[in-house]
Coordinates of C-alpha atoms in Angstrom, one line a residue:
M210 CA 75.4 -67.6 48.8
K211 CA 77.7 -68.4 51.4
R212 CA 76.3 -69.6 54.6
T213 CA 77.0 -72.3 57.5
L214 CA 74.9 -73.9 59.5
A215 CA 76.2 -72.9 62.5
A216 CA 75.5 -69.0 61.6
V217 CA 71.7 -70.2 60.3
A218 CA 71.3 -71.6 63.6
F219 CA 72.3 -68.1 65.0
G220 CA 70.3 -66.6 63.3
L221 CA 67.2 -68.4 63.8
A222 CA 67.5 -67.8 67.5
A223 CA 68.5 -64.4 66.9
F224 CA 64.7 -63.6 65.7
A225 CA 62.8 -66.2 67.7
P226 CA 59.1 -64.2 69.5
A227 CA 60.0 -62.4 71.8
D228 CA 58.9 -64.8 74.7
A229 CA 61.5 -66.3 73.9
Q230 CA 64.1 -63.9 73.9
A231 CA 64.0 -61.0 76.3
D232 CA 65.7 -58.4 74.6
K233 CA 64.1 -56.6 71.5
P234 CA 66.6 -55.7 69.0
N235 CA 67.6 -52.4 68.3
F236 CA 67.4 -51.3 64.9
V237 CA 70.0 -48.0 63.0
V238 CA 68.8 -47.2 59.3
M239 CA 70.8 -45.7 57.4
L240 CA 70.4 -43.9 53.8
I241 CA 72.6 -42.8 51.9
D242 CA 71.7 -40.1 49.1
D243 CA 72.3 -41.1 45.5
A244 CA 75.2 -43.7 45.8
A245 CA 75.6 -46.2 43.0
F246 CA 75.4 -50.0 43.7
M247 CA 79.8 -49.7 43.3
D248 CA 80.5 -46.7 45.2
L249 CA 81.0 -47.9 48.4
G250 CA 84.5 -49.8 49.2
I251 CA 83.4 -53.3 50.1
Y252 CA 81.4 -53.1 46.3
G253 CA 84.1 -52.4 44.9
G254 CA 84.1 -48.5 44.9
E255 CA 87.1 -46.4 44.7
A256 CA 85.8 -44.5 48.2
R257 CA 87.2 -45.6 51.5
T258 CA 84.5 -46.9 53.3
P259 CA 86.0 -49.3 56.4
N260 CA 83.4 -48.7 59.2
I261 CA 80.6 -50.0 56.6
D262 CA 83.1 -52.3 55.3
A263 CA 83.4 -53.9 58.4
L264 CA 79.5 -53.8 59.1
A265 CA 78.7 -55.7 55.6
S266 CA 81.7 -58.3 56.2
G267 CA 80.0 -59.3 59.6
G268 CA 76.5 -59.7 58.2
A269 CA 75.1 -59.9 54.9
M270 CA 75.4 -58.1 51.2
F271 CA 72.6 -57.9 49.1
T272 CA 73.7 -58.1 45.1
H273 CA 70.3 -57.7 43.7
Y274 CA 68.4 -54.7 45.4
Y275 CA 66.0 -52.9 44.0
T276 CA 65.3 -49.1 45.0
S277 CA 62.8 -46.5 43.1
P278 CA 64.9 -43.8 40.7
L279 CA 63.9 -41.2 43.0
C280 CA 64.0 -39.9 47.2
S281 CA 61.2 -39.4 48.7
P282 CA 59.4 -42.4 46.6
S283 CA 61.9 -44.3 47.8
R284 CA 62.3 -42.7 51.5
A285 CA 58.3 -43.4 51.2
M286 CA 58.6 -47.2 50.8
L287 CA 61.5 -47.6 53.6
L288 CA 59.7 -46.3 56.0
T289 CA 56.0 -47.8 55.4
G290 CA 56.7 -51.1 53.4
M291 CA 54.3 -49.8 50.8
D292 CA 54.3 -49.2 47.0
N293 CA 54.8 -44.8 46.5
H294 CA 52.0 -44.9 45.0
L295 CA 50.0 -45.9 47.7
T296 CA 51.9 -44.0 50.0
G297 CA 51.0 -41.2 48.8
V298 CA 54.6 -40.1 47.6
A299 CA 54.8 -41.0 43.8
T300 CA 57.3 -38.7 42.5
I301 CA 59.2 -35.6 44.0
P302 CA 56.6 -32.2 44.4
E303 CA 59.7 -31.4 42.3
V304 CA 58.8 -32.6 39.2
L305 CA 54.9 -33.4 39.7
P306 CA 53.1 -32.2 36.5
K307 CA 49.7 -29.9 37.0
E308 CA 47.6 -33.1 35.7
H309 CA 48.5 -35.0 38.9
E310 CA 48.1 -32.3 41.5
G311 CA 46.7 -33.2 44.0
K312 CA 45.1 -36.6 43.3
P313 CA 45.3 -39.8 45.3
G314 CA 48.5 -41.3 45.4
Y315 CA 50.1 -37.5 44.3
T316 CA 49.2 -35.8 47.3
M317 CA 53.4 -35.4 48.3
S318 CA 52.9 -36.1 51.7
L319 CA 51.5 -40.1 53.5
E320 CA 48.3 -39.9 53.1
P321 CA 45.8 -41.6 55.6
G322 CA 46.2 -45.6 56.6
V323 CA 49.7 -45.1 55.9
L324 CA 51.6 -46.0 58.6
T325 CA 55.7 -45.6 59.0
L326 CA 58.0 -47.9 60.9
A327 CA 58.4 -45.7 63.7
T328 CA 54.2 -45.5 64.3
R329 CA 54.5 -49.6 63.8
L330 CA 57.3 -49.7 66.3
K331 CA 55.9 -47.7 69.3
P332 CA 53.4 -50.6 70.1
A333 CA 56.1 -53.3 70.6
G334 CA 57.9 -51.0 73.2
Y335 CA 60.4 -48.9 70.6
R336 CA 62.0 -45.3 71.3
T337 CA 62.1 -43.9 67.6
L338 CA 64.4 -41.6 66.3
M339 CA 65.8 -39.7 63.2
T340 CA 67.9 -37.2 61.6
G341 CA 68.8 -36.0 58.9
K342 CA 66.9 -35.3 55.2
W343 CA 63.0 -36.2 55.5
H344 CA 61.4 -35.2 52.1
L345 CA 58.1 -36.5 52.9
G346 CA 56.2 -33.8 53.1
S347 CA 55.9 -30.1 54.1
G348 CA 53.0 -29.4 56.0
K349 CA 52.3 -29.6 59.6
D350 CA 51.3 -32.5 60.2
D351 CA 53.8 -34.1 57.3
L352 CA 57.1 -34.3 59.3
P353 CA 58.0 -36.7 61.1
S354 CA 57.0 -35.0 64.9
A355 CA 53.5 -36.4 62.9
H356 CA 54.2 -39.6 61.6
G357 CA 55.6 -42.0 65.1
F358 CA 58.9 -40.0 65.7
D359 CA 59.7 -39.2 69.5
H360 CA 62.2 -37.2 68.5
S361 CA 63.4 -35.6 65.3
F362 CA 65.9 -33.5 63.7
A363 CA 64.8 -33.2 60.0
L364 CA 65.4 -31.8 56.6
D365 CA 61.9 -30.9 54.6
A366 CA 63.9 -30.7 51.6
S367 CA 65.8 -32.8 48.5
G368 CA 69.0 -31.4 49.9
A369 CA 70.7 -28.4 51.2
D370 CA 74.2 -27.3 52.0
N371 CA 76.5 -29.4 53.8
F372 CA 78.2 -26.3 56.0
E373 CA 76.1 -23.8 56.6
D374 CA 72.0 -23.2 57.3
K375 CA 71.2 -22.4 53.4
S376 CA 69.1 -23.7 50.1
Y377 CA 71.6 -25.8 47.9
M378 CA 69.0 -24.6 44.7
P379 CA 66.6 -21.4 43.4
Y380 CA 63.7 -24.2 44.4
Y381 CA 64.0 -23.3 48.2
A382 CA 63.8 -20.0 49.7
D383 CA 66.0 -22.0 52.4
A384 CA 67.1 -25.1 53.8
P385 CA 64.0 -25.7 56.0
W386 CA 65.6 -27.7 59.0
Y387 CA 62.8 -28.5 62.1
E388 CA 63.5 -30.2 65.5
D389 CA 60.3 -32.2 66.8
G390 CA 57.7 -30.0 64.2
K391 CA 59.7 -26.6 64.8
A392 CA 61.9 -24.9 63.0
A393 CA 65.2 -24.9 64.1
G394 CA 68.4 -23.2 63.3
L395 CA 72.4 -25.6 63.3
P396 CA 75.2 -25.0 64.9
D397 CA 78.0 -23.2 64.4
N398 CA 81.0 -25.2 62.8
F399 CA 78.2 -27.2 61.2
Y400 CA 78.8 -30.5 58.9
S401 CA 76.0 -32.4 57.5
S402 CA 77.0 -36.1 58.1
E403 CA 78.6 -35.3 61.3
F404 CA 75.3 -33.2 63.0
I405 CA 73.8 -35.9 61.9
V406 CA 75.5 -38.5 63.5
D407 CA 76.0 -36.1 66.5
K408 CA 72.1 -35.5 67.2
M409 CA 71.7 -39.1 67.2
V410 CA 73.6 -39.7 70.0
E411 CA 72.1 -37.0 71.8
Y412 CA 68.9 -38.5 71.1
L413 CA 70.0 -42.2 72.1
G414 CA 71.0 -40.5 75.3
R415 CA 67.3 -39.2 76.4
G416 CA 64.5 -41.4 77.5
D417 CA 63.9 -44.8 78.8
A418 CA 68.0 -47.0 78.4
S419 CA 66.0 -50.1 78.4
Q420 CA 64.0 -49.3 76.3
P421 CA 64.6 -50.9 72.4
F422 CA 65.7 -47.8 69.9
F423 CA 64.6 -47.4 65.8
A424 CA 67.4 -45.0 64.6
Y425 CA 66.5 -43.5 61.4
L426 CA 69.8 -41.3 60.0
A427 CA 69.3 -40.2 56.5
F428 CA 72.6 -38.6 55.4
Q429 CA 72.7 -36.1 53.0
A430 CA 75.6 -38.0 51.6
I431 CA 76.3 -37.6 48.4
H432 CA 73.8 -35.4 47.0
I433 CA 74.5 -32.3 45.2
P434 CA 75.9 -29.8 46.2
V435 CA 78.8 -32.5 46.9
Q436 CA 80.7 -31.2 50.2
A437 CA 83.4 -32.6 52.3
P438 CA 86.0 -31.4 54.5
R439 CA 89.4 -30.9 53.1
E440 CA 91.3 -33.4 55.1
F441 CA 89.5 -36.2 53.1
I442 CA 89.3 -34.8 49.8
Q443 CA 92.8 -34.5 49.3
K444 CA 93.2 -38.1 50.2
Y445 CA 91.9 -38.4 46.7
E446 CA 94.2 -36.8 45.1
G447 CA 94.6 -38.4 41.2
V448 CA 92.5 -40.8 41.6
Y449 CA 90.1 -39.8 38.5
D450 CA 93.0 -38.9 36.6
A451 CA 91.9 -41.2 34.2
G452 CA 88.7 -40.1 33.9
W453 CA 85.3 -40.5 33.3
D454 CA 85.4 -43.2 30.5
E455 CA 88.0 -45.5 32.1
T456 CA 86.6 -45.5 35.8
R457 CA 83.8 -46.6 34.1
K458 CA 85.7 -49.4 32.2
A459 CA 87.5 -50.6 35.6
R460 CA 84.1 -50.2 37.6
W461 CA 82.5 -53.0 34.6
Q462 CA 85.4 -55.3 34.8
R463 CA 85.5 -54.7 38.8
A464 CA 82.2 -56.1 38.9
Q465 CA 82.8 -58.9 36.6
Q466 CA 85.8 -60.0 38.9
L467 CA 83.3 -60.0 41.7
G468 CA 80.8 -61.9 40.1
Y469 CA 77.9 -59.0 40.0
I470 CA 77.9 -59.8 36.1
P471 CA 77.8 -62.4 34.1
E472 CA 81.8 -62.8 32.8
G473 CA 81.7 -61.0 29.0
A474 CA 78.4 -59.6 30.0
P475 CA 78.0 -56.0 27.6
L476 CA 78.6 -52.3 28.9
A477 CA 76.5 -50.3 27.3
D478 CA 77.7 -46.9 25.2
M479 CA 78.1 -44.4 26.3
P480 CA 74.8 -41.7 25.4
A481 CA 76.0 -39.4 22.6
H482 CA 75.3 -36.1 24.4
L483 CA 77.6 -37.0 27.0
R484 CA 80.9 -36.1 26.6
S485 CA 84.1 -38.1 25.9
W486 CA 86.8 -37.1 28.2
S487 CA 89.0 -36.9 25.4
S488 CA 87.1 -33.7 24.4
L489 CA 87.4 -31.4 27.7
T490 CA 90.9 -29.4 27.7
P491 CA 93.1 -30.3 30.6
E492 CA 91.9 -27.8 32.4
E493 CA 88.2 -29.1 32.4
Q494 CA 89.5 -32.7 33.1
R495 CA 91.7 -31.2 36.2
L496 CA 88.2 -29.8 37.4
Y497 CA 86.2 -32.9 37.3
A498 CA 88.2 -35.1 38.1
A499 CA 88.7 -33.0 40.8
R500 CA 84.9 -32.6 41.9
M501 CA 84.6 -36.9 41.6
E502 CA 87.6 -36.6 44.2
A503 CA 85.1 -34.1 46.5
N504 CA 82.4 -36.8 45.9
A505 CA 84.8 -40.2 46.9
A506 CA 85.7 -38.3 49.9
M507 CA 81.9 -36.7 51.1
L508 CA 81.1 -40.4 50.9
E509 CA 84.4 -41.5 53.2
A510 CA 83.6 -38.3 55.4
M511 CA 80.1 -39.9 55.7
D512 CA 81.5 -43.7 56.8
F513 CA 83.7 -42.0 59.3
H514 CA 81.4 -40.6 61.4
I515 CA 78.8 -43.6 60.9
G516 CA 82.2 -45.3 62.7
R517 CA 81.8 -42.8 65.8
L518 CA 78.2 -43.9 65.9
V519 CA 79.3 -47.8 66.0
E520 CA 81.7 -47.1 68.5
H521 CA 79.1 -44.9 71.1
L522 CA 76.7 -48.0 70.5
R523 CA 79.8 -50.2 71.6
E524 CA 80.7 -47.9 74.5
T525 CA 77.0 -47.7 76.0
G526 CA 77.1 -51.5 76.1
Q527 CA 74.3 -51.4 72.8
L528 CA 76.2 -52.7 69.9
D529 CA 76.0 -56.4 70.0
N530 CA 71.5 -55.8 70.0
T531 CA 71.9 -53.5 67.4
V532 CA 70.8 -54.2 63.7
F533 CA 71.7 -51.8 60.8
I534 CA 70.7 -51.3 57.8
I535 CA 72.7 -49.5 55.0
T536 CA 71.6 -48.4 51.6
S537 CA 71.1 -45.6 48.8
D538 CA 67.7 -43.9 48.0
N539 CA 68.4 -44.3 44.2
G540 CA 71.5 -44.7 42.2
P541 CA 73.9 -41.5 41.2
E542 CA 73.1 -37.9 40.3
P543 CA 73.4 -36.5 36.8
S544 CA 72.8 -32.9 37.0
R545 CA 74.8 -30.8 36.2
G546 CA 75.5 -26.9 37.8
D547 CA 77.7 -25.2 35.0
T548 CA 75.1 -25.2 32.2
D549 CA 72.4 -22.4 33.5
E550 CA 73.2 -19.1 33.4
R551 CA 70.1 -18.3 35.7
L552 CA 71.5 -20.9 38.1
A553 CA 75.0 -19.0 37.9
F554 CA 73.8 -15.8 38.9
W555 CA 71.5 -17.4 41.8
M556 CA 74.9 -19.3 42.6
R557 CA 76.8 -16.3 42.7
M558 CA 73.6 -14.1 44.9
N559 CA 73.8 -17.3 47.6
G560 CA 77.4 -17.8 47.9
Y561 CA 77.9 -20.2 45.8
H562 CA 81.2 -21.0 43.5
L563 CA 82.1 -23.8 40.8
D564 CA 85.9 -22.9 40.6
L565 CA 88.8 -25.8 41.3
K566 CA 89.9 -23.6 44.0
G567 CA 88.2 -25.3 47.1
V568 CA 86.0 -27.2 45.3
G569 CA 83.8 -29.4 46.8
E570 CA 84.7 -27.5 50.5
K571 CA 82.5 -24.9 52.1
G572 CA 80.8 -22.2 49.6
S573 CA 81.5 -24.7 46.7
W574 CA 78.8 -25.8 44.5
G575 CA 79.4 -29.8 44.1
F576 CA 78.1 -32.1 41.3
I577 CA 79.4 -35.0 39.7
G578 CA 77.3 -34.2 36.6
P579 CA 75.6 -37.4 34.0
E580 CA 79.5 -38.7 32.5
W581 CA 80.7 -39.3 36.2
A582 CA 77.3 -40.8 36.5
M583 CA 77.3 -43.0 34.5
A584 CA 80.9 -44.3 35.5
A585 CA 79.4 -44.3 39.0
A586 CA 76.5 -46.5 38.1
S587 CA 78.7 -49.2 36.0
P588 CA 78.2 -51.9 35.2
F589 CA 74.6 -51.0 34.9
D590 CA 73.3 -48.0 32.2
K591 CA 71.9 -44.4 33.4
F592 CA 71.8 -43.0 36.3
K593 CA 68.6 -41.4 38.8
F594 CA 65.5 -40.4 37.5
L595 CA 65.7 -43.6 35.6
G596 CA 64.4 -46.7 35.0
A597 CA 66.9 -48.2 33.7
E598 CA 69.7 -50.5 36.4
G599 CA 72.2 -47.8 37.0
G600 CA 68.4 -45.9 38.7
V601 CA 66.7 -48.4 40.3
R602 CA 69.9 -50.9 41.6
V603 CA 71.6 -49.8 44.3
P604 CA 73.6 -51.9 47.5
L605 CA 72.0 -52.7 50.4
I606 CA 73.6 -54.2 53.6
V607 CA 72.1 -55.6 56.3
S608 CA 74.2 -56.6 60.0
G609 CA 74.7 -56.8 63.4
A610 CA 72.1 -59.0 65.8
G611 CA 71.2 -62.0 64.8
I612 CA 72.8 -61.8 61.0
P613 CA 75.0 -64.3 60.3
E614 CA 78.4 -63.6 58.6
G615 CA 80.0 -63.1 55.1
L616 CA 76.4 -63.3 53.7
R617 CA 76.3 -62.7 49.7
L618 CA 73.0 -62.9 48.5
E619 CA 71.8 -63.2 45.0
A620 CA 67.4 -62.9 45.8
R621 CA 65.9 -60.0 43.7
T622 CA 64.5 -58.0 47.0
F623 CA 63.0 -54.5 47.1
V624 CA 62.8 -51.1 48.9
T625 CA 59.5 -51.9 50.6
D626 CA 60.3 -55.3 52.2
I627 CA 62.6 -53.6 54.8
A628 CA 59.7 -52.6 56.9
P629 CA 58.1 -55.7 57.2
T630 CA 61.5 -57.2 57.8
L631 CA 62.3 -55.1 60.7
L632 CA 58.7 -55.5 62.3
A633 CA 58.9 -59.5 62.1
M634 CA 62.3 -58.8 63.9
A635 CA 60.9 -56.8 66.4
D636 CA 58.1 -59.2 66.7
A637 CA 55.6 -56.3 66.5
P638 CA 52.2 -56.7 67.0
D639 CA 49.9 -55.3 64.3
T640 CA 47.0 -53.0 66.2
F641 CA 46.2 -50.6 63.8
S642 CA 43.0 -51.3 62.2
D643 CA 42.7 -48.7 60.2
A644 CA 46.1 -49.2 58.6
K645 CA 46.5 -49.2 54.5
P646 CA 48.8 -53.2 53.5
M647 CA 51.9 -53.5 53.4
T648 CA 53.2 -54.5 49.7
G649 CA 56.4 -55.7 50.5
K650 CA 58.3 -59.4 51.8
N651 CA 59.7 -59.8 54.7
L652 CA 63.7 -61.1 54.9
V653 CA 64.1 -62.7 57.7
P654 CA 63.5 -65.9 56.2
L655 CA 66.3 -65.3 53.6
L656 CA 68.7 -64.2 56.1
Q657 CA 68.1 -67.3 58.2
G658 CA 68.5 -69.4 55.4
S659 CA 65.3 -71.3 55.0
V660 CA 64.4 -69.8 51.5
D661 CA 67.0 -68.8 48.6
A662 CA 64.6 -66.6 48.2
V663 CA 61.3 -64.2 48.6
R664 CA 59.4 -63.8 45.1
G665 CA 59.2 -67.2 43.0
P666 CA 60.4 -66.6 39.3
E667 CA 57.1 -65.5 38.0
E668 CA 56.2 -62.7 40.8
A669 CA 57.4 -59.1 38.9
I670 CA 58.8 -56.5 40.8
V671 CA 57.6 -52.8 39.1
I672 CA 58.5 -49.6 39.9
E673 CA 57.5 -46.1 38.4
V674 CA 58.2 -42.9 39.0
S675 CA 56.9 -39.7 37.2
G676 CA 56.8 -42.3 33.7
N677 CA 60.3 -43.8 34.2
V678 CA 59.6 -47.8 34.2
A679 CA 60.9 -50.9 35.2
V680 CA 59.2 -54.4 35.2
V681 CA 61.4 -56.7 36.2
K682 CA 60.3 -60.4 36.4
G683 CA 62.3 -63.6 35.6
D684 CA 65.5 -63.1 33.7
Y685 CA 63.4 -60.3 31.9
K686 CA 63.1 -56.3 32.2
L687 CA 60.8 -54.2 30.6
T688 CA 61.7 -50.4 31.1
R689 CA 61.5 -47.5 29.9
N690 CA 63.3 -44.2 30.3
Q691 CA 61.6 -40.7 30.0
K692 CA 63.4 -37.0 28.8
P693 CA 66.0 -35.4 29.2
H694 CA 68.4 -38.5 29.4
G695 CA 65.8 -41.1 27.6
D696 CA 63.4 -41.4 24.8
G697 CA 60.6 -42.6 26.6
Q698 CA 60.6 -45.9 24.7
W699 CA 60.2 -48.6 26.5
R700 CA 62.8 -51.5 25.6
L701 CA 63.2 -55.4 27.1
Y702 CA 66.4 -56.9 28.2
N703 CA 67.3 -60.5 29.2
I704 CA 69.2 -58.4 32.2
A705 CA 69.9 -61.9 33.9
Q706 CA 72.7 -62.1 30.6
D707 CA 72.7 -58.5 29.8
P708 CA 72.8 -56.0 33.0
G709 CA 74.0 -53.5 31.1
E710 CA 70.8 -53.3 29.0
V711 CA 72.3 -53.4 25.2
I712 CA 70.3 -55.8 23.4
D713 CA 67.0 -54.9 22.9
L714 CA 65.0 -57.8 22.7
T715 CA 61.5 -56.2 22.1
A716 CA 61.2 -57.1 18.7
S717 CA 62.2 -60.5 19.2
L718 CA 60.2 -62.0 21.6
P719 CA 57.2 -60.3 21.4
E720 CA 54.8 -62.9 23.8
V721 CA 57.7 -61.7 27.0
R722 CA 57.3 -58.5 26.1
E723 CA 53.4 -58.8 25.7
D724 CA 53.4 -60.9 29.2
M725 CA 55.2 -58.0 30.9
F726 CA 52.8 -55.3 29.7
R727 CA 50.4 -57.1 31.5
E728 CA 52.6 -56.8 33.9
Y729 CA 52.8 -53.1 34.6
A730 CA 48.9 -52.8 33.3
D731 CA 47.9 -55.1 36.3
Y732 CA 50.1 -52.7 38.7
S733 CA 49.1 -49.7 37.1
A734 CA 45.5 -50.3 37.8
R735 CA 46.3 -52.2 41.3
V736 CA 47.8 -49.0 42.7
G737 CA 46.2 -45.8 40.9
L738 CA 49.3 -45.0 38.9
L739 CA 48.4 -42.0 36.7
E740 CA 50.5 -41.9 33.5
V741 CA 53.0 -38.9 32.5
P742 CA 51.0 -36.1 30.0
E743 CA 52.1 -36.4 26.2
G744 CA 55.6 -34.5 26.4
Y745 CA 56.3 -34.8 29.8
D746 CA 60.2 -33.4 30.7
S747 CA 61.3 -33.5 34.3
I748 CA 63.6 -30.4 34.0
A749 CA 60.8 -28.4 32.4
E750 CA 58.6 -29.4 35.5
V751 CA 61.7 -28.5 38.0
T752 CA 61.8 -24.8 36.3
R753 CA 57.6 -24.4 36.5
H754 CA 57.8 -24.9 40.0
T755 CA 60.6 -23.0 41.1
L756 CA 59.1 -20.0 39.0
A757 CA 55.9 -20.9 40.6
R758 CA 57.6 -20.8 44.2
Q759 CA 59.8 -17.9 43.1
R760 CA 56.6 -15.6 42.5
A761 CA 55.2 -16.9 46.4
Q762 CA 58.2 -16.0 48.1
Y763 CA 59.4 -12.4 46.0
T764 CA 55.8 -11.0 44.9
P765 CA 55.1 -9.8 48.2
Y766 CA 58.1 -7.8 48.4
I767 CA 58.1 -6.9 44.9
I768 CA 54.4 -5.9 45.6
G769 CA 55.5 -3.9 49.4
A770 CA 58.7 -2.0 47.0
G771 CA 55.9 -1.1 44.1
I772 CA 53.5 0.2 47.3
G773 CA 56.6 2.4 48.9
L774 CA 58.1 3.2 45.4
V775 CA 54.2 4.8 44.6
A776 CA 54.1 6.4 48.0
L777 CA 58.1 7.9 47.0
I778 CA 56.6 9.6 43.8
A779 CA 53.9 11.1 45.7
G780 CA 55.4 12.8 48.0
L781 CA 58.0 14.0 45.8
V782 CA 55.2 15.4 44.3
L783 CA 53.5 16.5 47.2
L784 CA 56.8 18.6 48.2
F785 CA 57.1 20.1 44.7
R786 CA 53.1 21.4 44.5
R787 CA 54.2 22.9 47.9
R788 CA 57.6 24.4 46.7
K789 CA 55.8 25.7 43.6
R790 CA 52.7 27.0 46.1
R791 CA 55.5 28.9 47.9
T792 CA 57.7 30.2 45.3
G793 CA 54.2 31.7 43.0
G794 CA 55.4 29.6 40.4

């Protein structure tokens, strides 16, 4: 941990109680979608992210920050400071098994007594603003306007197209955007990262400028469909031509050089069911390299527009009193778009293509697939959906007012820690008698330098989403990864020495294993966790839910068409009979 006495003193002064400091800090929370631990430039990635890098250099970079392996649970925890099962958003609705539907913790919306940062900051005088992806419930009372936000332009879906006002998958009939709780359309020349920033700048110009603000920007980058303007994509031509095997190895080597993992810590083998780069034809290699180029370009495009927001705050005199939080909701996305004929048919019907020409641009259904996701997650194993390090260990940057420069913090932290940290910085009063308690930790003492950790060595972080589990305690981690990319078996690792999760210690350390199982059992009872049914498969659940939604969506049209057809046939029969009478037939 790099720190100076002057920096520590500055940090202590900046977060003094409100009566000692007239100006409460502004907060800008920026959530990236599906970014891996090393995706950002300053963390060692290939993408150019100079604006994020500048914020990180001027503040704190966290290297042992954990989140959930799926978007909605992570967003619920970030905004509430509570474990996902306690919020009502234990998983995402797309993969919810029918056995869990409607059960406490699994209602797929923020339940009574679960308060967001926006709600909690309002008594402290904050304006509360949100733009981007919401994905925390679809009912009238589930949108940001019902959870403390003064103004919001929110996408009530797991994703959407980045250039057009349309759905990106058969599960959704359209792209459900809402402004202040009312259905809204998108402007011409829309691009998601640009619009999310533009709309936030517009909202910042409303209301009483003397009030502090909480601004939550939830970007679509770099979620499927991976898309970016051509001027950004062309910068990365050739960067990924060596393929995912070499890129994965290069990130693993950089991770050692940067001190993220111990020198010589092993890198897990690629899963046997995934392809080696050399098995692809030259044409396939060029196509997949281009897909990863678009992925890096989408990150850079987002960073460019973040730079515009920072510049706006500078021009309006608000930058020096603003705290920035930048993180990702989970690890990289492994899904492919070129293996399912049903999806391919849907794409053709909805104006998408998978071609090399125009890859990543308007009309392209961009993705990187599991092999590139493995490379992106390096030096860790696996990716989004799973409890492996690659699915739950992501970047976290805290920068701005009162944050000492040049910090690199190795303390283990969790997504639930963000809300209590910002509330402490704001000195927000706790005036909600019916609020459920937060489970996260206040990171201000860590940022001030008064402590080196916010969790003791015997205090576990437990993560569970749809049967995928991570129990992290001391030097060890117990994990379980479900199908289709896992096998549902429990494994134990020493992640201090083996952060790549290569050497399974389940058989050799039975006492550690049993202690970790006790932690998981205690946690499950405490939060009301429901185990997934035997044979659970998240892909099968997505298919089941998609078909159910399509039946509900199209059945009225089919019935209407059927009634119309019957009426047409009846009319033709009647006409035929009349003609028959006239002709005396």
